[in-house]
Amino acid sequence: MPPRAWYARSDAARISLHGTWRFRLSATATAEDDSFARPDFDDAQWEDLRVPGHWALKGHGAPAYTNTAYPFPVDPPRVPDENPTGDHRHLFDLPEGWGEGPAVLHFGGVESCARVWLNGQELGHFKGSRLPHEFEVGHLLRPRRNVLAVRVHQWSSGSYLEDQDQWWLPGIFRNVSVHRRPEGAVVDHFVHAGFDHVTGQGTLRVDCAPAGRVTVPELGLDLATGESASVPVRPWTAERPHLYHGELVTPGERIPLRIGFRTVRVEDGLLKVNGRRILLRGVNRHEFHPRYGRTVGPEAMRRDLLLMKRHNINAVRTSHYPPHPAFLDLCDELGLWVIDECDLETHGFAQQGWRGNPVDDARWEPALLDRARRMVERDKNHPGIVLWSLGNECGTGRGLSAMAAWMRERDPSRPLHYEGDRSCADTDVYSRMYADHAEVERVGQRTETPLSDPELNARRRELPFILCEYAHAMGNGPGGLSEYQRLFERYERCQGGFVWEWIDHGLRQQTSDGEVFHAYGGDFGEELHDGNFVCDGLVFPDRTPSPGLIEFKKVIEPVRIEGGSGGGTDGSGGADGSADTVRITNLHDFADLDHLAFRWTYEVEGEVRGDGGLAVPPLAPGESVELKLPAPPVVADDGREAFWTVRSVLAEDTAWAKAGHEVAWGQLPATRRVATPPAPAPALATPRRGEGNVIVLGPGIFDATTGTLGYLDGIRLTGPRLDVWRAPTDNDEAAPWQPEPRPATEWRRIGLHRMRHRVDAVETGPDALVVRTRVAPAGTDLALRAVYCWTAERDVLRLAMAVDPEGDWPGPLPRMGVRMSVCGSLRLAEWYGGGPGEGYPDTRAAARVGRWSMPVDAMQTPYVRPQENGARPGVRWAQVTRSDGSGMRIEGDPEFFFTARRWPVEELDTARHTTDLTPGDSVWLHLDHAQHGIGSQSCGPGVLPQHRLEVAPARFSFAFSSLRGPHISLALDPQ
């Protein structure tokens, strides 16, 4: 049947065919004949299979992941004989009172090709996995024992159009249903609901076949279909998604309508909704569930969108196919801008220079147009959809032009998007993937590299710009988000973008011991695979937010809270670096601030000393106000550090969060940490020789040969010693197509993962122990000279480190600091500094200065592929303790990165899955003077220059002391 608009409810009967079906899997498409479609066929020897679902996730065959390569020989339109084929049978009855007459059998999504029979009669076949297909079946239905038979082939010619960087998962994975279509029922309808931002008038027209009437009680409208009316309305936006409830009535059916009035245009070189430029704070979203693959239920969809809204995300690109229509209903309801993307990607042809690419082959044009029509007709009534996308990574060709021409004719109310054609010949926006910050700035200035065609070049220069993919969220990261966001705000042409991507596609598995982990490419014996490149989301497979999502929420806050006039880039305001005013800026596109309340907290060294409300006027979008902060509840005049934290929270409950939910925050220094005039210096301890070849210095006992600290006031430990290696992140590893040198490759080439430590001298003086070392890898003359200068006073052991490089180092270091192991019973960590989550030089916007406490195990970030994680930035002091409060305290000068974990970095480096990490008998501490940034080089740009850890002399110090039982943490000793 021709495609039509989808609607979730009507008064016409429908039945779901979800449930247990009978199933048989064959290795090839021709292994079995079609006798299974006969109603009397005996399927007693078949197995049960839950539909919707994927047979590869239920023990029949296995899933496979590739990013771009086709997992079969490229010979379009042919596919191999080895073509897993699933035969399905389902028996169903009609409900009482169903009656006779037309009815439709609806398939929401089947991968990749289906052939269908009902009661022994073949209905036909279809392709286009993530699009609906329907057959007229009223004449074949009977009251009892209807037999639906479906043969699904894993591979078909359609597979060449669905190379979409995800698991290849065959099966009937979306809803199957039968819809009663009484005489006079709606064949199709198109809701046109524009908004004039000048007059405030909304214009409604509903086209429908057959003709009927439309009522919208709230607006007092009662119209014939095809008739227009203009009335004052509240417009629909992602910030305030107002929907009017109406009803469409034809002689045979009543359909509820949810109408959002809005107008989308590209004008003045900008993408505008309701006359205003919008800034897309978006994510790309695949449909994925760690147990059920692309079968995603309504609860998971709603959870996704609630998480997005609660993390300030306002836009979704449906990569790389139309989602389940219920997801779009939720976007309309909760408020997200949507780029709806066609079920089309031919990325695998790029490996052969796009030779044979279907989108530039006239024979494929009907298939491409069919996919375009099925998307647009199904989804055309959703106000949240502001752009249609022709597809993803298909190269260029006449097929895309044909799709664009048809879309423009059918729905001129929405602009068109496609990234793959840099000329923008068929699009209304200029879109790029993974453009680095410098390119984005050039585009913002409209000085990007020109096209050879002057006419196309001039046209493209006038188009708005979006990054349809950026900030690759693979593993630890992405870095550089703040710098991107500032460019989006600085240049009006740069209208934001979509982080790649929303969720890690790890499939839930268990070890033989029942321990859960998430599998990725290669874990199922695939012939070709792309490893953990399928795990590149802002949420983990179980939809737990990653540190990347927390960082993204902070970076894209729709309210900016910073120090007032006279302050620097750190938000300070006073002449001494302290803040006495706060500046509030409304970064919403449409909403004022009347839906938010503002609160302040005053903390001294992480302890709350006062809080209250802050009266902020309901600023219009783009407006700012500077407000006086209250007098500090206490004055930290003893050298201790104090901060104001100002938060904006929801004033009332919304559809996506309760009142009090935090939308934005800013932290302003009230007083700086300063050194108080020192008391008379206590006498420094003198190193002395002890029994057993040890040196005793204050509370520390050292190996006299190596100078290594072994005990601190009775606490057994090993180290600290200089460390520059980290278990490379996915961004350190970088994508294979990224230019050399890729960070981790270069680090391993140099040998940073196998550094050797040579002790050149262990020297004792009247008040210090000095250990001189050279740290270097084999096979090179590159080295780091590290001098450890130990002193002690009372019960505090102090280490001053001096590190100087030797040789011509070719690139940055992963880290610069010391690591040590302590007794595994020290399982509770507490620190004063950035937190509560991890942060690195270019991913620390969300790190709030405070006093934090958690078990060491909770400090780990469970990336699907283990890698460097868990560093807390800007730490002034940290301590690790037992349950009774005894343990060790560490103070740093300057602030440091603090990491604690129950396995050494070498084990983290070699682990492939979280279950490969086994807690040992020690807790390993990293106290880092500096860390290399994270970047986004797993697919995007690398670390920005200001966040690189260049090889240079370094000076830093730590103070170590023991904690004896129940304790009260002290402020950092400024000395």
Short mmCIF file of N, CA and C in Angstrom, two decimals, residues 9 40 64 89 108 144 153 169 191 236 251 258 389 412 425 427 480 534 601 652 674 690 729 732 756 800 839 859 863:
data_model
loop_
_atom_site.label_atom_id
_atom_site.label_comp_id
_atom_site.label_asym_id
_atom_site.label_seq_id
_atom_site.Cartn_x
_atom_site.Cartn_y
_atom_site.Cartn_z
N ARG A 9 -3.25 6.26 17.70
CA ARG A 9 -4.58 5.86 18.18
C ARG A 9 -5.66 6.34 17.22
N ASP A 40 -1.86 -25.31 7.06
CA ASP A 40 -1.81 -26.61 7.71
C ASP A 40 -0.38 -27.12 7.92
N ALA A 64 26.77 -8.97 14.45
CA ALA A 64 28.05 -8.58 13.87
C ALA A 64 28.08 -7.06 13.78
N ARG A 89 6.17 -17.96 11.84
CA ARG A 89 4.73 -18.26 11.74
C ARG A 89 4.04 -17.78 13.02
N GLY A 108 6.22 -2.41 11.24
CA GLY A 108 6.93 -1.18 11.57
C GLY A 108 8.39 -1.20 11.17
N ARG A 144 -11.09 -16.82 13.17
CA ARG A 144 -10.23 -17.64 14.02
C ARG A 144 -9.09 -18.24 13.19
N HIS A 153 15.03 -12.40 5.21
CA HIS A 153 16.41 -12.63 4.80
C HIS A 153 17.31 -11.58 5.46
N LEU A 169 21.66 -6.75 12.65
CA LEU A 169 20.76 -7.55 13.48
C LEU A 169 19.48 -7.85 12.71
N VAL A 191 -1.20 17.57 8.48
CA VAL A 191 -1.51 18.72 9.33
C VAL A 191 -0.54 19.85 9.01
N TRP A 236 4.68 26.31 19.20
CA TRP A 236 5.46 25.17 19.67
C TRP A 236 6.93 25.48 19.49
N PRO A 251 -16.03 10.07 7.76
CA PRO A 251 -17.22 9.19 7.91
C PRO A 251 -16.92 7.85 8.56
N ARG A 258 -2.49 16.06 17.80
CA ARG A 258 -1.70 16.93 18.68
C ARG A 258 -1.01 17.92 17.76
N SER A 389 16.48 14.94 6.53
CA SER A 389 17.83 14.60 6.10
C SER A 389 17.76 13.51 5.05
N PRO A 412 7.31 21.67 1.42
CA PRO A 412 8.19 22.84 1.35
C PRO A 412 8.37 23.55 2.69
N ALA A 425 24.47 21.36 -2.98
CA ALA A 425 23.62 21.58 -4.15
C ALA A 425 22.17 21.19 -3.87
N THR A 427 20.82 20.91 -0.61
CA THR A 427 20.46 21.12 0.79
C THR A 427 20.23 22.60 1.07
N GLY A 480 37.21 19.22 24.51
CA GLY A 480 37.06 20.37 23.62
C GLY A 480 35.64 20.87 23.46
N VAL A 534 31.73 0.82 18.16
CA VAL A 534 30.29 0.85 18.34
C VAL A 534 29.90 1.37 19.73
N THR A 601 24.88 29.23 47.52
CA THR A 601 25.49 28.53 48.65
C THR A 601 26.87 29.14 48.86
N GLU A 652 9.08 24.98 39.11
CA GLU A 652 7.90 24.13 39.23
C GLU A 652 8.17 22.82 38.50
N VAL A 674 45.47 31.58 50.29
CA VAL A 674 46.71 32.35 50.41
C VAL A 674 47.50 31.80 51.58
N GLY A 690 68.67 3.16 59.81
CA GLY A 690 68.02 2.22 60.70
C GLY A 690 68.48 0.81 60.40
N THR A 729 43.29 6.19 26.27
CA THR A 729 41.86 6.32 26.01
C THR A 729 41.60 6.02 24.54
N ASP A 732 43.06 8.77 22.75
CA ASP A 732 44.51 8.64 22.62
C ASP A 732 44.87 7.69 21.48
N ARG A 756 62.02 2.70 32.36
CA ARG A 756 62.93 2.09 33.32
C ARG A 756 63.48 3.18 34.26
N ALA A 800 59.32 17.16 47.54
CA ALA A 800 59.43 18.17 46.48
C ALA A 800 60.04 17.48 45.27
N GLY A 839 37.55 14.44 35.73
CA GLY A 839 37.78 15.61 34.88
C GLY A 839 39.22 15.66 34.44
N MET A 859 34.98 5.44 42.38
CA MET A 859 35.72 6.45 41.62
C MET A 859 36.05 5.99 40.21
N TYR A 863 34.05 2.37 31.62
CA TYR A 863 34.00 2.40 30.16
C TYR A 863 33.97 0.97 29.62
#
